[in-house]
Amino acid sequence: ETGVTQTPRHLVMGMTNKKSLKCEQHLGHNAMYWYKQSAKKPLELMFVYNFKEQTENNSVPSRFSPECPNSSHLFLHLHTLQPEDSALYLCASSQHSGSDYEQYFGPGTRLTVT
Amino acid sequence: RKEVEQDPGPFNVPEGATVAFNCTYSNSASQSFFWYRQDCRKEPKLLMSVYSSGNEDGRFTAQLNRASQYISLLIRDSKLSDSATYLCVVVLNTGGFKTIFGAGTRLFVKA
């Protein structure tokens, strides 16, 4: 399935590195999301964009910086991460950011911070 | 108290069994409810929405009890392919919409 794609699929980075995660949706949706999934913990919503405008920042540390240049693309810029930031980062999209819309997830980027 | 709570399981059931999962939520501003399914090392996918009147999709039945603030998922005639983690999802309407996932309930269906 290619509705929502994410690159890279795996990333290992040091604490002093800067890297970016990319998400692209081919569904014509207007809302995009970043989630963090750590082992044995629920998905944590990080950021929400609706029509390219950020509508939710769930108290995420500033070392995570999102960017949404258009409704189809979403980036997560990473810098000076900590080992506890190692997790699966999932991107999702939906028609709009309202309550009734199914979210379609990408395959995720598995991030390891060393 | 967690905003969305689920029994983590795992539930180990034989093929053909009926299994039920419950999920409780704490915020009365919860507006919409869903069950998602996540296979091992895969992304979550929508299984079904949950409506106030209850709804059924083949072997799957979802119920919502707003008074007691819980939702349930019933799987009848379990198949090996039903083995997965089932995620309870609640969307709050507190001025803006916020999606909250439960930690999930793991199901293993064995032959």
Short mmCIF file of C-alpha atoms in Angstrom, two decimals:
data_model
loop_
_atom_site.label_atom_id
_atom_site.label_comp_id
_atom_site.label_asym_id
_atom_site.label_seq_id
_atom_site.Cartn_x
_atom_site.Cartn_y
_atom_site.Cartn_z
CA GLU A 1 0.00 0.00 0.00
CA THR A 2 1.36 3.45 -0.84
CA GLY A 3 -1.28 5.77 0.67
CA VAL A 4 1.12 7.17 3.28
CA THR A 5 4.85 6.72 2.86
CA GLN A 6 7.64 7.46 5.30
CA THR A 7 11.38 7.70 4.84
CA PRO A 8 13.71 6.53 6.10
CA ARG A 9 12.27 3.32 7.53
CA HIS A 10 15.16 2.96 9.95
CA LEU A 11 17.48 5.60 11.36
CA VAL A 12 20.36 5.44 13.81
CA MET A 13 21.70 8.76 14.96
CA GLY A 14 24.00 10.13 17.61
CA MET A 15 22.88 12.68 20.16
CA THR A 16 24.68 15.49 18.38
CA ASN A 17 23.34 14.72 14.90
CA LYS A 18 20.62 16.52 12.97
CA LYS A 19 18.30 14.46 10.83
CA SER A 20 14.84 14.74 9.30
CA LEU A 21 11.97 12.29 8.91
CA LYS A 22 9.76 12.62 5.86
CA CYS A 23 6.14 11.70 5.35
CA GLU A 24 4.10 11.93 2.17
CA GLN A 25 0.43 11.13 1.68
CA HIS A 26 -1.15 10.37 -1.69
CA LEU A 27 -4.76 10.36 -0.47
CA GLY A 28 -5.74 13.98 -1.02
CA HIS A 29 -6.12 14.50 2.72
CA ASN A 30 -5.93 17.83 4.51
CA ALA A 31 -4.73 16.78 7.96
CA MET A 32 -1.44 15.15 8.90
CA TYR A 33 -0.12 13.89 12.22
CA TRP A 34 3.08 12.79 13.92
CA TYR A 35 2.90 10.10 16.61
CA LYS A 36 5.55 8.49 18.79
CA GLN A 37 5.20 4.82 19.73
CA SER A 38 7.54 3.53 22.43
CA ALA A 39 7.69 -0.07 23.61
CA LYS A 40 4.75 -1.03 25.84
CA LYS A 41 3.33 2.51 25.76
CA PRO A 42 0.35 3.95 23.88
CA LEU A 43 0.80 5.96 20.73
CA GLU A 44 1.50 9.54 21.76
CA LEU A 45 0.19 12.29 19.54
CA MET A 46 2.95 14.83 18.92
CA PHE A 47 1.76 17.29 16.28
CA VAL A 48 -1.30 17.90 14.12
CA TYR A 49 -1.49 19.96 10.95
CA ASN A 50 -4.76 20.86 9.25
CA PHE A 51 -4.55 22.63 5.90
CA LYS A 52 -0.81 23.19 6.56
CA GLU A 53 -1.50 24.99 9.85
CA GLN A 54 -0.31 23.45 13.10
CA THR A 55 -3.32 22.89 15.30
CA GLU A 56 -1.82 20.72 18.02
CA ASN A 57 1.53 20.60 19.78
CA ASN A 58 1.22 18.08 22.54
CA SER A 59 3.95 19.52 24.81
CA VAL A 60 6.69 18.09 22.61
CA PRO A 61 10.30 19.11 23.43
CA SER A 62 11.80 21.66 21.08
CA ARG A 63 14.41 19.16 19.86
CA PHE A 64 11.54 17.91 17.65
CA SER A 65 10.57 20.48 15.03
CA PRO A 66 7.78 19.77 12.55
CA GLU A 67 7.37 21.31 9.13
CA CYS A 68 4.40 21.08 6.78
CA PRO A 69 5.13 22.79 3.46
CA ASN A 70 1.89 21.57 1.87
CA SER A 71 -1.00 19.25 2.63
CA SER A 72 0.82 16.24 1.16
CA HIS A 73 4.15 16.50 2.96
CA LEU A 74 5.16 16.51 6.58
CA PHE A 75 8.63 16.58 8.06
CA LEU A 76 9.98 16.05 11.55
CA HIS A 77 13.35 17.68 12.08
CA LEU A 78 15.44 16.14 14.84
CA HIS A 79 18.40 17.64 16.70
CA THR A 80 20.27 16.89 19.91
CA LEU A 81 18.03 13.95 20.71
CA GLN A 82 18.28 11.80 23.83
CA PRO A 83 18.43 7.99 24.02
CA GLU A 84 14.88 7.96 25.45
CA ASP A 85 13.70 9.44 22.14
CA SER A 86 14.37 6.08 20.51
CA ALA A 87 10.98 4.86 19.29
CA LEU A 88 8.82 4.23 16.25
CA TYR A 89 7.66 7.52 14.73
CA LEU A 90 4.42 7.18 12.83
CA CYS A 91 2.91 9.65 10.41
CA ALA A 92 -0.80 9.62 9.67
CA SER A 93 -3.25 11.56 7.55
CA SER A 94 -7.01 12.06 7.49
CA GLN A 95 -9.50 13.93 5.36
CA HIS A 96 -9.70 16.65 8.02
CA SER A 97 -8.66 16.89 11.65
CA GLY A 98 -12.23 16.55 12.96
CA SER A 99 -13.43 13.77 15.19
CA ASP A 100 -15.07 11.44 12.70
CA TYR A 101 -12.27 10.91 10.21
CA GLU A 102 -10.30 7.70 9.91
CA GLN A 103 -6.57 8.16 10.18
CA TYR A 104 -4.34 6.33 7.73
CA PHE A 105 -0.90 5.52 9.02
CA GLY A 106 2.42 5.20 7.28
CA PRO A 107 4.76 2.28 8.07
CA GLY A 108 6.81 4.39 10.50
CA THR A 109 10.45 5.25 11.00
CA ARG A 110 12.22 3.22 13.66
CA LEU A 111 14.63 5.63 15.31
CA THR A 112 17.54 4.65 17.52
CA VAL A 113 19.47 7.36 19.32
CA THR A 114 22.91 6.30 20.47
CA ARG B 1 -5.83 8.01 35.90
CA LYS B 2 -5.07 7.28 32.23
CA GLU B 3 -7.38 8.95 29.75
CA VAL B 4 -7.95 5.67 27.92
CA GLU B 5 -7.43 2.33 29.65
CA GLN B 6 -7.35 -1.14 28.22
CA ASP B 7 -6.53 -4.55 29.63
CA PRO B 8 -3.11 -5.24 28.06
CA GLY B 9 -3.71 -8.98 27.93
CA PRO B 10 -2.46 -11.05 26.30
CA PHE B 11 -5.63 -12.94 25.55
CA ASN B 12 -4.84 -16.45 24.36
CA VAL B 13 -7.85 -18.11 22.76
CA PRO B 14 -8.45 -21.13 20.51
CA GLU B 15 -9.76 -20.76 16.99
CA GLY B 16 -13.51 -20.39 16.96
CA ALA B 17 -13.69 -18.78 20.39
CA THR B 18 -15.54 -15.58 21.20
CA VAL B 19 -13.45 -12.91 22.86
CA ALA B 20 -14.39 -9.50 24.24
CA PHE B 21 -12.24 -6.46 24.96
CA ASN B 22 -13.24 -3.49 27.09
CA CYS B 23 -11.89 0.02 27.12
CA THR B 24 -12.69 2.81 29.57
CA TYR B 25 -12.21 6.52 29.05
CA SER B 26 -12.11 9.26 31.63
CA ASN B 27 -12.99 12.47 29.78
CA SER B 28 -16.67 13.19 29.28
CA ALA B 29 -15.72 15.46 26.36
CA SER B 30 -14.96 12.32 24.38
CA GLN B 31 -16.85 12.61 21.13
CA SER B 32 -15.83 9.82 18.78
CA PHE B 33 -14.62 6.29 19.32
CA PHE B 34 -12.78 3.76 17.22
CA TRP B 35 -11.09 0.40 17.33
CA TYR B 36 -7.82 0.11 15.43
CA ARG B 37 -5.82 -3.04 14.84
CA GLN B 38 -2.03 -3.19 14.83
CA ASP B 39 -0.19 -6.26 13.64
CA CYS B 40 3.30 -6.97 14.94
CA ARG B 41 5.80 -4.43 13.55
CA LYS B 42 3.12 -2.84 11.36
CA GLU B 43 1.21 0.40 11.47
CA PRO B 44 -2.25 0.71 13.06
CA LYS B 45 -5.26 0.37 10.75
CA LEU B 46 -8.88 1.23 11.40
CA LEU B 47 -10.97 -1.80 12.32
CA MET B 48 -14.25 -0.03 12.94
CA SER B 49 -15.86 3.10 14.28
CA VAL B 50 -18.04 2.78 17.39
CA TYR B 51 -21.50 4.30 17.33
CA SER B 52 -23.86 4.99 20.21
CA SER B 53 -26.37 2.48 18.87
CA GLY B 54 -23.73 -0.21 18.56
CA ASN B 55 -22.54 -1.55 15.25
CA GLU B 56 -21.54 -4.83 13.69
CA ASP B 57 -19.18 -5.70 10.86
CA GLY B 58 -19.14 -9.40 10.13
CA ARG B 59 -17.69 -11.18 13.15
CA PHE B 60 -16.93 -7.92 14.96
CA THR B 61 -19.37 -6.02 17.16
CA ALA B 62 -18.62 -2.71 18.86
CA GLN B 63 -20.64 -1.16 21.66
CA LEU B 64 -20.51 2.22 23.37
CA ASN B 65 -21.82 2.99 26.85
CA ARG B 66 -21.58 6.74 27.39
CA ALA B 67 -23.06 6.65 30.88
CA SER B 68 -20.37 4.28 32.12
CA GLN B 69 -17.75 5.65 29.75
CA TYR B 70 -16.62 2.43 28.18
CA ILE B 71 -16.54 0.83 24.78
CA SER B 72 -16.25 -2.82 23.91
CA LEU B 73 -15.23 -5.01 21.00
CA LEU B 74 -16.57 -8.52 20.56
CA ILE B 75 -14.94 -10.95 18.13
CA ARG B 76 -16.90 -14.07 17.30
CA ASP B 77 -15.52 -17.25 15.70
CA SER B 78 -11.91 -16.13 16.13
CA LYS B 79 -9.50 -16.80 13.28
CA LEU B 80 -5.73 -17.21 13.41
CA SER B 81 -5.52 -14.00 11.38
CA ASP B 82 -7.25 -12.07 14.17
CA SER B 83 -4.03 -12.28 16.21
CA ALA B 84 -2.96 -8.67 16.68
CA THR B 85 -3.05 -5.78 19.13
CA TYR B 86 -6.39 -3.99 19.33
CA LEU B 87 -6.21 -0.29 20.09
CA CYS B 88 -9.05 1.67 21.61
CA VAL B 89 -9.11 5.25 20.30
CA VAL B 90 -11.02 8.20 21.68
CA VAL B 91 -11.28 11.66 20.13
CA LEU B 92 -11.87 14.53 22.51
CA ASN B 93 -13.58 17.73 21.54
CA THR B 94 -12.25 20.40 23.88
CA GLY B 95 -12.37 23.31 21.50
CA GLY B 96 -10.06 21.43 19.19
CA PHE B 97 -9.96 17.71 18.44
CA LYS B 98 -7.44 15.51 20.21
CA THR B 99 -6.92 11.82 19.44
CA ILE B 100 -5.96 9.55 22.33
CA PHE B 101 -4.89 5.94 21.86
CA GLY B 102 -5.10 3.23 24.48
CA ALA B 103 -2.05 1.06 25.03
CA GLY B 104 -3.75 -1.84 23.28
CA THR B 105 -4.86 -5.37 24.07
CA ARG B 106 -2.87 -8.22 22.57
CA LEU B 107 -4.78 -11.17 21.18
CA PHE B 108 -3.28 -14.53 20.24
CA VAL B 109 -5.56 -16.99 18.46
CA LYS B 110 -4.15 -20.52 18.42
CA ALA B 111 -5.04 -23.52 16.29
#
